[in-house]
PDB file of C-alpha atoms in Angstrom:
ATOM      1  CA  MET A   1     119.012  65.313  -0.421  1.00 51.00           C
ATOM      2  CA  THR A   2     121.777  67.235  -2.140  1.00 48.00           C
ATOM      3  CA  PHE A   3     125.368  67.242  -0.907  1.00 48.00           C
ATOM      4  CA  VAL A   4     127.564  70.035  -2.235  1.00 42.00           C
ATOM      5  CA  ALA A   5     131.342  69.827  -2.210  1.00 42.00           C
ATOM      6  CA  PRO A   6     133.186  72.702  -0.530  1.00 39.00           C
ATOM      7  CA  ALA A   7     134.335  75.408  -2.910  1.00 37.00           C
ATOM      8  CA  ARG A   8     137.868  74.925  -4.196  1.00 36.00           C
ATOM      9  CA  ARG A   9     140.395  77.732  -4.454  1.00 31.00           C
ATOM     10  CA  THR A  10     142.067  78.105  -7.823  1.00 33.00           C
ATOM     11  CA  ILE A  11     144.872  80.550  -7.063  1.00 33.00           C
ATOM     12  CA  GLY A  12     147.753  79.234  -5.026  1.00 34.00           C
ATOM     13  CA  ALA A  13     145.722  76.209  -3.974  1.00 35.00           C
ATOM     14  CA  VAL A  14     147.158  72.789  -3.328  1.00 38.00           C
ATOM     15  CA  ARG A  15     145.878  70.257  -5.858  1.00 41.00           C
ATOM     16  CA  ASP A  16     142.835  68.375  -4.580  1.00 46.00           C
ATOM     17  CA  THR A  17     143.764  64.706  -4.876  1.00 54.00           C
ATOM     18  CA  ARG A  18     140.418  63.238  -3.892  1.00 55.00           C
ATOM     19  CA  PRO A  19     138.935  60.898  -6.526  1.00 53.00           C
ATOM     20  CA  ALA A  20     136.564  62.452  -9.022  1.00 60.00           C
ATOM     21  CA  HIS A  21     133.019  61.733  -7.902  1.00 63.00           C
ATOM     22  CA  GLU A  22     129.848  61.049  -9.802  1.00 79.00           C
ATOM     23  CA  ARG A  23     126.392  61.981  -8.618  1.00 89.00           C
ATOM     24  CA  PRO A  24     125.535  59.921  -5.574  1.00 94.00           C
ATOM     25  CA  LEU A  25     122.957  57.222  -5.272  1.00 96.00           C
ATOM     26  CA  GLU A  26     120.402  58.243  -2.679  1.00 97.00           C
ATOM     27  CA  THR A  27     117.818  56.531  -0.534  1.00 97.00           C
ATOM     28  CA  GLU A  28     115.399  57.241   2.274  1.00 97.00           C
ATOM     29  CA  TYR A  29     115.062  55.047   5.332  1.00 97.00           C
ATOM     30  CA  ARG A  30     112.006  55.313   7.588  1.00 97.00           C
ATOM     31  CA  PRO A  31     112.601  53.204  10.692  1.00 95.00           C
ATOM     32  CA  ARG A  32     109.606  51.562  12.315  1.00 91.00           C
ATOM     33  CA  HIS A  33     110.907  52.520  15.731  1.00 92.00           C
ATOM     34  CA  PRO A  34     112.338  55.635  17.400  1.00 94.00           C
ATOM     35  CA  LEU A  35     115.927  56.190  16.300  1.00 96.00           C
ATOM     36  CA  ASP A  36     118.688  58.269  17.848  1.00 96.00           C
ATOM     37  CA  LEU A  37     120.821  58.370  14.708  1.00 97.00           C
ATOM     38  CA  ALA A  38     123.973  59.800  16.267  1.00 96.00           C
ATOM     39  CA  ARG A  39     123.974  57.591  19.362  1.00 95.00           C
ATOM     40  CA  THR A  40     123.355  54.498  17.229  1.00 97.00           C
ATOM     41  CA  VAL A  41     125.769  55.093  14.358  1.00 97.00           C
ATOM     42  CA  LEU A  42     128.646  57.017  15.929  1.00 97.00           C
ATOM     43  CA  VAL A  43     129.526  54.133  18.230  1.00 96.00           C
ATOM     44  CA  GLN A  44     131.396  52.852  15.156  1.00 97.00           C
ATOM     45  CA  ARG A  45     133.771  55.838  15.145  1.00 97.00           C
ATOM     46  CA  ARG A  46     137.293  55.070  16.372  1.00 96.00           C
ATOM     47  CA  GLY A  47     138.133  58.349  18.079  1.00 95.00           C
ATOM     48  CA  ALA A  48     137.315  61.948  17.239  1.00 93.00           C
ATOM     49  CA  ASN A  49     139.791  62.040  14.325  1.00 95.00           C
ATOM     50  CA  ASP A  50     138.867  58.721  12.722  1.00 97.00           C
ATOM     51  CA  PRO A  51     139.661  59.183   8.999  1.00 98.00           C
ATOM     52  CA  SER A  52     136.884  56.744   8.088  1.00 98.00           C
ATOM     53  CA  MET A  53     134.093  58.507   9.996  1.00 98.00           C
ATOM     54  CA  THR A  54     133.308  62.122  10.795  1.00 98.00           C
ATOM     55  CA  VAL A  55     130.453  64.515  11.464  1.00 98.00           C
ATOM     56  CA  ALA A  56     129.863  67.792   9.631  1.00 97.00           C
ATOM     57  CA  GLY A  57     126.845  69.726  10.814  1.00 96.00           C
ATOM     58  CA  SER A  58     123.868  67.376  10.753  1.00 96.00           C
ATOM     59  CA  VAL A  59     125.558  64.873   8.401  1.00 98.00           C
ATOM     60  CA  ILE A  60     127.407  61.723   9.488  1.00 98.00           C
ATOM     61  CA  TRP A  61     130.030  60.672   6.938  1.00 98.00           C
ATOM     62  CA  ARG A  62     131.389  57.128   6.833  1.00 98.00           C
ATOM     63  CA  THR A  63     133.713  55.480   4.355  1.00 98.00           C
ATOM     64  CA  SER A  64     134.178  51.727   4.279  1.00 97.00           C
ATOM     65  CA  ARG A  65     135.609  48.835   2.324  1.00 96.00           C
ATOM     66  CA  THR A  66     132.475  46.975   1.205  1.00 97.00           C
ATOM     67  CA  PRO A  67     132.419  43.585  -0.569  1.00 96.00           C
ATOM     68  CA  GLU A  68     131.801  45.542  -3.782  1.00 96.00           C
ATOM     69  CA  GLY A  69     134.551  48.109  -3.277  1.00 96.00           C
ATOM     70  CA  ILE A  70     135.122  51.349  -1.451  1.00 97.00           C
ATOM     71  CA  ALA A  71     132.103  53.490  -0.596  1.00 98.00           C
ATOM     72  CA  THR A  72     131.409  56.777   1.123  1.00 98.00           C
ATOM     73  CA  LEU A  73     128.072  57.089   2.889  1.00 98.00           C
ATOM     74  CA  ALA A  74     126.538  60.349   4.106  1.00 98.00           C
ATOM     75  CA  VAL A  75     123.471  60.156   6.341  1.00 98.00           C
ATOM     76  CA  ARG A  76     121.299  62.649   8.154  1.00 97.00           C
ATOM     77  CA  GLU A  77     117.880  62.835   9.699  1.00 96.00           C
ATOM     78  CA  THR A  78     115.867  65.258   7.567  1.00 93.00           C
ATOM     79  CA  GLN A  79     112.852  65.137   9.872  1.00 91.00           C
ATOM     80  CA  PRO A  80     111.848  62.932  12.791  1.00 90.00           C
ATOM     81  CA  GLY A  81     111.594  59.378  11.535  1.00 91.00           C
ATOM     82  CA  VAL A  82     113.195  60.043   8.146  1.00 96.00           C
ATOM     83  CA  VAL A  83     116.868  59.259   7.435  1.00 97.00           C
ATOM     84  CA  ARG A  84     118.348  60.233   4.089  1.00 97.00           C
ATOM     85  CA  GLY A  85     121.418  58.495   2.759  1.00 98.00           C
ATOM     86  CA  ALA A  86     123.700  59.292  -0.164  1.00 98.00           C
ATOM     87  CA  ALA A  87     126.602  57.138  -1.314  1.00 98.00           C
ATOM     88  CA  TRP A  88     129.531  57.355  -3.713  1.00 97.00           C
ATOM     89  CA  GLY A  89     132.013  54.832  -5.028  1.00 97.00           C
ATOM     90  CA  PRO A  90     131.921  51.276  -6.383  1.00 97.00           C
ATOM     91  CA  GLY A  91     130.351  49.980  -3.171  1.00 97.00           C
ATOM     92  CA  ARG A  92     127.634  52.629  -2.991  1.00 97.00           C
ATOM     93  CA  GLU A  93     124.735  50.239  -3.606  1.00 98.00           C
ATOM     94  CA  TRP A  94     125.969  47.886  -0.888  1.00 98.00           C
ATOM     95  CA  ALA A  95     126.398  50.796   1.527  1.00 98.00           C
ATOM     96  CA  LEU A  96     122.849  51.998   0.947  1.00 98.00           C
ATOM     97  CA  ASP A  97     121.465  48.482   1.292  1.00 98.00           C
ATOM     98  CA  GLN A  98     123.307  48.215   4.615  1.00 98.00           C
ATOM     99  CA  LEU A  99     122.018  51.571   5.907  1.00 98.00           C
ATOM    100  CA  PRO A 100     119.012  50.130   7.803  1.00 98.00           C
ATOM    101  CA  ALA A 101     121.239  47.594   9.583  1.00 98.00           C
ATOM    102  CA  LEU A 102     123.727  50.359  10.445  1.00 98.00           C
ATOM    103  CA  CYS A 103     120.798  52.221  11.998  1.00 97.00           C
ATOM    104  CA  GLY A 104     119.717  49.180  14.007  1.00 97.00           C
ATOM    105  CA  ALA A 105     116.891  47.835  11.851  1.00 96.00           C
ATOM    106  CA  GLY A 106     117.849  44.281  12.832  1.00 95.00           C
ATOM    107  CA  ASP A 107     117.899  45.104  16.535  1.00 96.00           C
ATOM    108  CA  ASP A 108     114.908  43.760  18.471  1.00 92.00           C
ATOM    109  CA  PRO A 109     114.574  44.996  22.071  1.00 92.00           C
ATOM    110  CA  SER A 110     111.022  43.658  22.475  1.00 90.00           C
ATOM    111  CA  GLU A 111     112.129  40.988  24.974  1.00 89.00           C
ATOM    112  CA  PHE A 112     114.225  43.420  26.989  1.00 96.00           C
ATOM    113  CA  ASP A 113     113.086  43.961  30.577  1.00 97.00           C
ATOM    114  CA  ALA A 114     114.478  47.314  31.669  1.00 97.00           C
ATOM    115  CA  ALA A 115     112.457  47.298  34.901  1.00 97.00           C
ATOM    116  CA  ARG A 116     114.928  44.947  36.625  1.00 97.00           C
ATOM    117  CA  HIS A 117     116.975  47.955  37.783  1.00 98.00           C
ATOM    118  CA  PRO A 118     115.845  51.578  38.289  1.00 97.00           C
ATOM    119  CA  LEU A 119     118.863  53.101  36.562  1.00 98.00           C
ATOM    120  CA  ILE A 120     118.408  50.882  33.501  1.00 98.00           C
ATOM    121  CA  ALA A 121     114.684  51.597  33.452  1.00 98.00           C
ATOM    122  CA  ALA A 122     115.300  55.342  33.560  1.00 98.00           C
ATOM    123  CA  ALA A 123     117.985  55.219  30.863  1.00 98.00           C
ATOM    124  CA  HIS A 124     115.765  53.073  28.655  1.00 97.00           C
ATOM    125  CA  ARG A 125     112.881  55.505  29.082  1.00 97.00           C
ATOM    126  CA  ARG A 126     115.065  58.539  28.288  1.00 97.00           C
ATOM    127  CA  ASN A 127     116.730  56.905  25.274  1.00 96.00           C
ATOM    128  CA  PRO A 128     113.977  55.208  23.252  1.00 95.00           C
ATOM    129  CA  GLY A 129     115.966  55.679  20.051  1.00 96.00           C
ATOM    130  CA  LEU A 130     119.090  53.852  21.174  1.00 96.00           C
ATOM    131  CA  ARG A 131     119.609  50.907  18.823  1.00 97.00           C
ATOM    132  CA  LEU A 132     122.430  48.453  18.236  1.00 98.00           C
ATOM    133  CA  GLY A 133     123.638  48.912  14.671  1.00 97.00           C
ATOM    134  CA  ALA A 134     125.693  46.520  12.548  1.00 98.00           C
ATOM    135  CA  THR A 135     128.208  47.314   9.817  1.00 98.00           C
ATOM    136  CA  GLY A 136     128.287  43.810   8.334  1.00 97.00           C
ATOM    137  CA  LEU A 137     132.034  44.296   7.750  1.00 98.00           C
ATOM    138  CA  VAL A 138     133.677  41.608   9.847  1.00 98.00           C
ATOM    139  CA  PHE A 139     137.344  42.065   9.064  1.00 97.00           C
ATOM    140  CA  ASP A 140     137.369  45.829   9.510  1.00 97.00           C
ATOM    141  CA  ALA A 141     135.665  45.367  12.887  1.00 98.00           C
ATOM    142  CA  LEU A 142     138.169  42.674  13.851  1.00 98.00           C
ATOM    143  CA  ALA A 143     141.163  44.770  12.781  1.00 98.00           C
ATOM    144  CA  SER A 144     139.997  47.848  14.682  1.00 97.00           C
ATOM    145  CA  ALA A 145     139.399  45.741  17.794  1.00 98.00           C
ATOM    146  CA  ILE A 146     142.884  44.233  17.551  1.00 98.00           C
ATOM    147  CA  PHE A 147     144.319  47.777  17.407  1.00 97.00           C
ATOM    148  CA  GLU A 148     142.677  48.459  20.776  1.00 96.00           C
ATOM    149  CA  GLN A 149     144.043  45.419  22.614  1.00 95.00           C
ATOM    150  CA  LYS A 150     145.864  46.199  25.871  1.00 84.00           C
ATOM    151  CA  ILE A 151     146.713  49.825  25.072  1.00 84.00           C
ATOM    152  CA  THR A 152     145.002  53.148  25.745  1.00 88.00           C
ATOM    153  CA  GLY A 153     142.270  54.364  23.459  1.00 87.00           C
ATOM    154  CA  LEU A 154     144.382  57.385  22.518  1.00 91.00           C
ATOM    155  CA  GLN A 155     147.194  55.147  21.291  1.00 93.00           C
ATOM    156  CA  ALA A 156     144.870  52.826  19.391  1.00 95.00           C
ATOM    157  CA  PHE A 157     142.916  55.613  17.732  1.00 96.00           C
ATOM    158  CA  ALA A 158     146.099  57.439  16.705  1.00 97.00           C
ATOM    159  CA  ALA A 159     147.544  54.254  15.171  1.00 97.00           C
ATOM    160  CA  TRP A 160     144.245  53.564  13.354  1.00 98.00           C
ATOM    161  CA  ARG A 161     144.266  57.096  11.942  1.00 98.00           C
ATOM    162  CA  ARG A 162     147.849  56.814  10.709  1.00 98.00           C
ATOM    163  CA  ILE A 163     147.525  53.372   9.136  1.00 98.00           C
ATOM    164  CA  LEU A 164     144.308  54.248   7.296  1.00 98.00           C
ATOM    165  CA  THR A 165     145.742  57.546   6.087  1.00 97.00           C
ATOM    166  CA  TRP A 166     149.029  56.005   4.915  1.00 97.00           C
ATOM    167  CA  TYR A 167     147.850  52.631   3.596  1.00 97.00           C
ATOM    168  CA  GLY A 168     144.091  52.950   3.106  1.00 97.00           C
ATOM    169  CA  GLU A 169     142.275  54.369   0.096  1.00 97.00           C
ATOM    170  CA  ARG A 170     141.070  57.949  -0.327  1.00 97.00           C
ATOM    171  CA  ALA A 171     137.306  58.159   0.013  1.00 97.00           C
ATOM    172  CA  PRO A 172     135.209  59.107  -3.000  1.00 97.00           C
ATOM    173  CA  GLY A 173     132.601  61.833  -2.824  1.00 96.00           C
ATOM    174  CA  PRO A 174     132.548  65.424  -1.516  1.00 97.00           C
ATOM    175  CA  THR A 175     133.727  64.560   1.979  1.00 97.00           C
ATOM    176  CA  PRO A 176     134.091  67.522   4.354  1.00 97.00           C
ATOM    177  CA  ARG A 177     137.741  66.612   4.979  1.00 97.00           C
ATOM    178  CA  PRO A 178     140.094  63.989   3.540  1.00 97.00           C
ATOM    179  CA  MET A 179     138.755  60.568   4.526  1.00 98.00           C
ATOM    180  CA  PHE A 180     140.168  57.101   4.003  1.00 98.00           C
ATOM    181  CA  ALA A 181     138.783  53.572   3.932  1.00 98.00           C
ATOM    182  CA  PRO A 182     140.737  50.753   5.584  1.00 97.00           C
ATOM    183  CA  PRO A 183     143.141  48.742   3.418  1.00 97.00           C
ATOM    184  CA  THR A 184     141.930  45.672   1.572  1.00 96.00           C
ATOM    185  CA  ILE A 185     142.511  42.372   3.336  1.00 95.00           C
ATOM    186  CA  ASP A 186     145.567  41.893   1.106  1.00 96.00           C
ATOM    187  CA  GLY A 187     146.591  45.464   1.863  1.00 97.00           C
ATOM    188  CA  TRP A 188     146.728  44.796   5.602  1.00 97.00           C
ATOM    189  CA  GLN A 189     149.326  42.109   4.898  1.00 97.00           C
ATOM    190  CA  ARG A 190     151.476  44.515   2.883  1.00 96.00           C
ATOM    191  CA  VAL A 191     151.863  47.161   5.588  1.00 97.00           C
ATOM    192  CA  PRO A 192     155.636  47.113   6.260  1.00 96.00           C
ATOM    193  CA  SER A 193     156.977  46.515   9.748  1.00 95.00           C
ATOM    194  CA  TRP A 194     158.358  50.039   9.907  1.00 96.00           C
ATOM    195  CA  GLY A 195     154.914  51.369   8.965  1.00 97.00           C
ATOM    196  CA  TRP A 196     153.351  49.737  11.998  1.00 97.00           C
ATOM    197  CA  HIS A 197     156.201  51.056  14.134  1.00 95.00           C
ATOM    198  CA  ARG A 198     155.810  54.628  12.880  1.00 96.00           C
ATOM    199  CA  ALA A 199     152.065  54.427  13.445  1.00 96.00           C
ATOM    200  CA  GLY A 200     152.654  53.550  17.104  1.00 95.00           C
ATOM    201  CA  LEU A 201     151.115  50.084  17.119  1.00 95.00           C
ATOM    202  CA  GLU A 202     153.092  47.517  19.050  1.00 93.00           C
ATOM    203  CA  PRO A 203     154.242  44.225  17.475  1.00 95.00           C
ATOM    204  CA  PRO A 204     151.741  41.933  19.261  1.00 95.00           C
ATOM    205  CA  GLN A 205     148.826  43.855  17.738  1.00 96.00           C
ATOM    206  CA  SER A 206     150.346  44.405  14.285  1.00 97.00           C
ATOM    207  CA  LYS A 207     151.368  40.759  13.957  1.00 97.00           C
ATOM    208  CA  THR A 208     147.868  39.661  14.979  1.00 98.00           C
ATOM    209  CA  VAL A 209     146.283  41.863  12.293  1.00 98.00           C
ATOM    210  CA  VAL A 210     148.620  40.470   9.630  1.00 98.00           C
ATOM    211  CA  ARG A 211     148.058  36.857  10.685  1.00 97.00           C
ATOM    212  CA  ALA A 212     144.294  37.353  10.692  1.00 98.00           C
ATOM    213  CA  ALA A 213     144.439  38.983   7.256  1.00 98.00           C
ATOM    214  CA  ARG A 214     145.986  35.838   5.801  1.00 97.00           C
ATOM    215  CA  ARG A 215     142.657  34.133   6.516  1.00 97.00           C
ATOM    216  CA  GLY A 216     140.557  37.276   6.410  1.00 97.00           C
ATOM    217  CA  ASP A 217     137.971  36.210   3.829  1.00 97.00           C
ATOM    218  CA  ALA A 218     137.498  32.799   5.453  1.00 98.00           C
ATOM    219  CA  ILE A 219     137.117  34.384   8.889  1.00 98.00           C
ATOM    220  CA  ALA A 220     134.490  36.806   7.613  1.00 97.00           C
ATOM    221  CA  ARG A 221     132.502  34.053   5.897  1.00 97.00           C
ATOM    222  CA  ALA A 222     132.588  31.848   8.985  1.00 98.00           C
ATOM    223  CA  VAL A 223     131.474  34.680  11.290  1.00 98.00           C
ATOM    224  CA  LEU A 224     128.567  35.655   9.040  1.00 97.00           C
ATOM    225  CA  ALA A 225     127.492  32.016   8.792  1.00 97.00           C
ATOM    226  CA  ALA A 226     127.636  31.406  12.564  1.00 97.00           C
ATOM    227  CA  ASP A 227     124.345  30.705  14.310  1.00 95.00           C
ATOM    228  CA  ASP A 228     124.924  32.674  17.500  1.00 96.00           C
ATOM    229  CA  GLY A 229     127.439  34.609  19.547  1.00 96.00           C
ATOM    230  CA  GLU A 230     129.068  31.503  20.972  1.00 96.00           C
ATOM    231  CA  ALA A 231     129.665  30.187  17.463  1.00 98.00           C
ATOM    232  CA  VAL A 232     131.191  33.517  16.452  1.00 98.00           C
ATOM    233  CA  ASP A 233     133.462  33.361  19.487  1.00 98.00           C
ATOM    234  CA  ARG A 234     134.660  29.905  18.476  1.00 98.00           C
ATOM    235  CA  VAL A 235     135.610  31.209  15.044  1.00 98.00           C
ATOM    236  CA  LEU A 236     137.408  34.285  16.303  1.00 98.00           C
ATOM    237  CA  VAL A 237     139.230  33.034  19.378  1.00 97.00           C
ATOM    238  CA  SER A 238     140.693  30.205  17.311  1.00 97.00           C
ATOM    239  CA  GLN A 239     142.833  32.868  15.604  1.00 97.00           C
ATOM    240  CA  PRO A 240     146.237  33.499  17.208  1.00 96.00           C
ATOM    241  CA  GLY A 241     146.219  36.653  19.302  1.00 97.00           C
ATOM    242  CA  VAL A 242     142.419  36.993  19.367  1.00 98.00           C
ATOM    243  CA  GLY A 243     140.770  36.527  22.755  1.00 97.00           C
ATOM    244  CA  ALA A 244     137.353  36.967  24.308  1.00 97.00           C
ATOM    245  CA  TRP A 245     137.553  40.773  24.476  1.00 97.00           C
ATOM    246  CA  THR A 246     138.459  41.145  20.798  1.00 98.00           C
ATOM    247  CA  SER A 247     135.772  38.688  19.759  1.00 98.00           C
ATOM    248  CA  ALA A 248     133.112  40.543  21.743  1.00 98.00           C
ATOM    249  CA  GLU A 249     134.137  43.896  20.270  1.00 98.00           C
ATOM    250  CA  THR A 250     133.974  42.429  16.767  1.00 98.00           C
ATOM    251  CA  ARG A 251     130.502  41.035  17.465  1.00 98.00           C
ATOM    252  CA  ILE A 252     129.346  44.448  18.713  1.00 98.00           C
ATOM    253  CA  ARG A 253     130.703  46.429  15.763  1.00 98.00           C
ATOM    254  CA  ALA A 254     130.081  44.115  12.824  1.00 98.00           C
ATOM    255  CA  LEU A 255     126.962  42.260  13.983  1.00 98.00           C
ATOM    256  CA  GLY A 256     125.264  44.569  16.487  1.00 97.00           C
ATOM    257  CA  ASP A 257     125.166  41.629  18.904  1.00 98.00           C
ATOM    258  CA  PRO A 258     122.842  42.578  21.802  1.00 97.00           C
ATOM    259  CA  ASP A 259     124.458  40.099  24.202  1.00 98.00           C
ATOM    260  CA  ALA A 260     128.198  40.618  23.629  1.00 98.00           C
ATOM    261  CA  VAL A 261     130.168  41.583  26.737  1.00 98.00           C
ATOM    262  CA  SER A 262     133.794  42.699  26.441  1.00 97.00           C
ATOM    263  CA  VAL A 263     135.224  40.712  29.334  1.00 96.00           C
ATOM    264  CA  GLY A 264     138.751  41.842  30.124  1.00 94.00           C
ATOM    265  CA  ASP A 265     138.109  45.516  29.405  1.00 93.00           C
ATOM    266  CA  PHE A 266     140.118  47.815  31.678  1.00 86.00           C
ATOM    267  CA  HIS A 267     137.109  49.994  32.619  1.00 91.00           C
ATOM    268  CA  LEU A 268     133.917  48.112  31.761  1.00 96.00           C
ATOM    269  CA  ALA A 269     133.448  45.992  34.891  1.00 96.00           C
ATOM    270  CA  HIS A 270     134.121  48.999  37.108  1.00 95.00           C
ATOM    271  CA  GLU A 271     131.544  51.103  35.240  1.00 96.00           C
ATOM    272  CA  VAL A 272     128.896  48.381  35.276  1.00 97.00           C
ATOM    273  CA  GLY A 273     129.469  47.666  38.956  1.00 97.00           C
ATOM    274  CA  TYR A 274     129.324  51.328  39.928  1.00 97.00           C
ATOM    275  CA  ALA A 275     126.147  51.939  37.935  1.00 97.00           C
ATOM    276  CA  LEU A 276     124.293  48.898  39.235  1.00 97.00           C
ATOM    277  CA  THR A 277     125.607  48.671  42.815  1.00 96.00           C
ATOM    278  CA  GLY A 278     127.499  51.881  43.591  1.00 96.00           C
ATOM    279  CA  ALA A 279     130.819  50.029  43.848  1.00 95.00           C
ATOM    280  CA  ARG A 280     133.409  48.826  41.366  1.00 93.00           C
ATOM    281  CA  VAL A 281     133.527  45.107  40.627  1.00 96.00           C
ATOM    282  CA  GLU A 282     135.686  42.747  38.591  1.00 96.00           C
ATOM    283  CA  ASP A 283     134.684  40.688  35.558  1.00 97.00           C
ATOM    284  CA  ASP A 284     133.136  37.713  37.372  1.00 97.00           C
ATOM    285  CA  ASP A 285     130.871  39.942  39.440  1.00 98.00           C
ATOM    286  CA  MET A 286     130.016  42.020  36.360  1.00 98.00           C
ATOM    287  CA  LEU A 287     128.814  38.891  34.591  1.00 98.00           C
ATOM    288  CA  ARG A 288     126.768  37.973  37.643  1.00 98.00           C
ATOM    289  CA  LEU A 289     125.157  41.424  37.700  1.00 98.00           C
ATOM    290  CA  LEU A 290     124.342  41.235  33.992  1.00 98.00           C
ATOM    291  CA  ALA A 291     123.037  37.644  34.127  1.00 98.00           C
ATOM    292  CA  PRO A 292     119.355  38.634  34.611  1.00 97.00           C
ATOM    293  CA  TRP A 293     119.529  40.260  31.172  1.00 98.00           C
ATOM    294  CA  ALA A 294     121.016  37.246  29.385  1.00 97.00           C
ATOM    295  CA  GLY A 295     120.628  37.806  25.648  1.00 97.00           C
ATOM    296  CA  GLN A 296     120.511  41.598  26.111  1.00 98.00           C
ATOM    297  CA  ARG A 297     123.644  42.327  28.109  1.00 98.00           C
ATOM    298  CA  GLN A 298     125.217  44.647  25.535  1.00 98.00           C
ATOM    299  CA  ARG A 299     122.021  46.701  25.549  1.00 98.00           C
ATOM    300  CA  VAL A 300     122.334  47.098  29.327  1.00 98.00           C
ATOM    301  CA  ILE A 301     125.945  48.232  28.930  1.00 98.00           C
ATOM    302  CA  ARG A 302     124.990  50.740  26.238  1.00 98.00           C
ATOM    303  CA  LEU A 303     122.219  52.114  28.455  1.00 98.00           C
ATOM    304  CA  ILE A 304     124.630  52.455  31.368  1.00 97.00           C
ATOM    305  CA  TYR A 305     126.896  54.613  29.215  1.00 96.00           C
ATOM    306  CA  ALA A 306     123.893  56.580  27.940  1.00 96.00           C
ATOM    307  CA  SER A 307     122.763  57.221  31.525  1.00 95.00           C
ATOM    308  CA  GLY A 308     125.758  59.450  32.202  1.00 92.00           C
ATOM    309  CA  VAL A 309     126.549  57.605  35.442  1.00 92.00           C
ATOM    310  CA  HIS A 310     130.283  56.961  35.645  1.00 89.00           C
ATOM    311  CA  GLU A 311     132.613  55.765  38.345  1.00 84.00           C
ATOM    312  CA  PRO A 312     134.582  58.727  39.741  1.00 84.00           C
ATOM    313  CA  ARG A 313     138.190  58.727  38.621  1.00 71.00           C
ATOM    314  CA  ARG A 314     140.442  57.364  41.362  1.00 64.00           C
ATOM    315  CA  ALA A 315     143.869  58.088  39.869  1.00 52.00           C
ATOM    316  CA  PRO A 316     145.520  60.182  37.160  1.00 52.00           C
ATOM    317  CA  ARG A 317     144.738  59.096  33.639  1.00 51.00           C
ATOM    318  CA  LEU A 318     147.183  56.479  32.328  1.00 49.00           C
ATOM    319  CA  HIS A 319     149.835  58.170  30.210  1.00 50.00           C
ATOM    320  CA  PRO A 320     150.266  56.456  26.831  1.00 53.00           C
ATOM    321  CA  GLU A 321     153.660  54.859  26.331  1.00 55.00           C
ATOM    322  CA  ASP A 322     155.296  55.755  23.013  1.00 55.00           C
ATOM    323  CA  HIS A 323     157.670  52.996  21.890  1.00 51.00           C
ATOM    324  CA  ARG A 324     158.513  54.476  18.469  1.00 51.00           C
ATOM    325  CA  ASP A 325     161.878  55.884  19.529  1.00 50.00           C
ATOM    326  CA  ARG A 326     163.130  52.542  20.847  1.00 49.00           C
TER     327      ARG A 326
END
């Protein structure tokens, strides 16, 4: 697979400041199961304008801060059952090694009983390639989840875009637009208070990111060493400002946890209740409805979203509050 950088103008052009890039390392991944590449991988994107993840034509581009350094990964399905990956940067080997996990290679739905509910059975039948992928990058998943605490998605995604663009690192490789990896764990601690303010992230979230970054490496090691989701929760919720919702979101993004449920989400219980019973419910009833699928509850949630069944909107969309002029 050959990726060609866009042509550069030479007359009157603004200097291209992207890092010089070598030829990429490439690999081919042939999953042993059906794979919906976009539905599996793009769940990691934090909004349509995420500077660390984008789509150009048939190619999904992702840049990340791997344990071996920054890497840009480009993936596409060249034919059914064949995924090609190319990677640039110091972390390119790690990114390619992680590609199967990102595509859900570690996800095992063999024990999943979709027949317990007709909507879930139909969604499962229509989406055989839906897998739960894992990035393996604990702190980035934790930081992005903290950004999304108790504010609208629009606010969180805008703040994520600004912080990565201002304080992250420019992605290597011929990316289709300027892309940026998240800051290093040390870099998160060096974002100035006015930087968070300009980005639109409120102090409770920014302070939680900074506090977590002080123990970032230890947190990541403990999460990756944990035996199960409950053990991961114990690690994460012991951090100031990190609750059950943030822990579940981190488990979903970094580990592809098939049982994580984001209790406390503003919309999730309503969507699950409407899909399974035709009426909105609160968290306790959501957990009761999902209990028959213990161990696979995140898969049920993902299938509900894939089904296209959504609770009708009852009120105008919440208008984001901008506190930057205070």
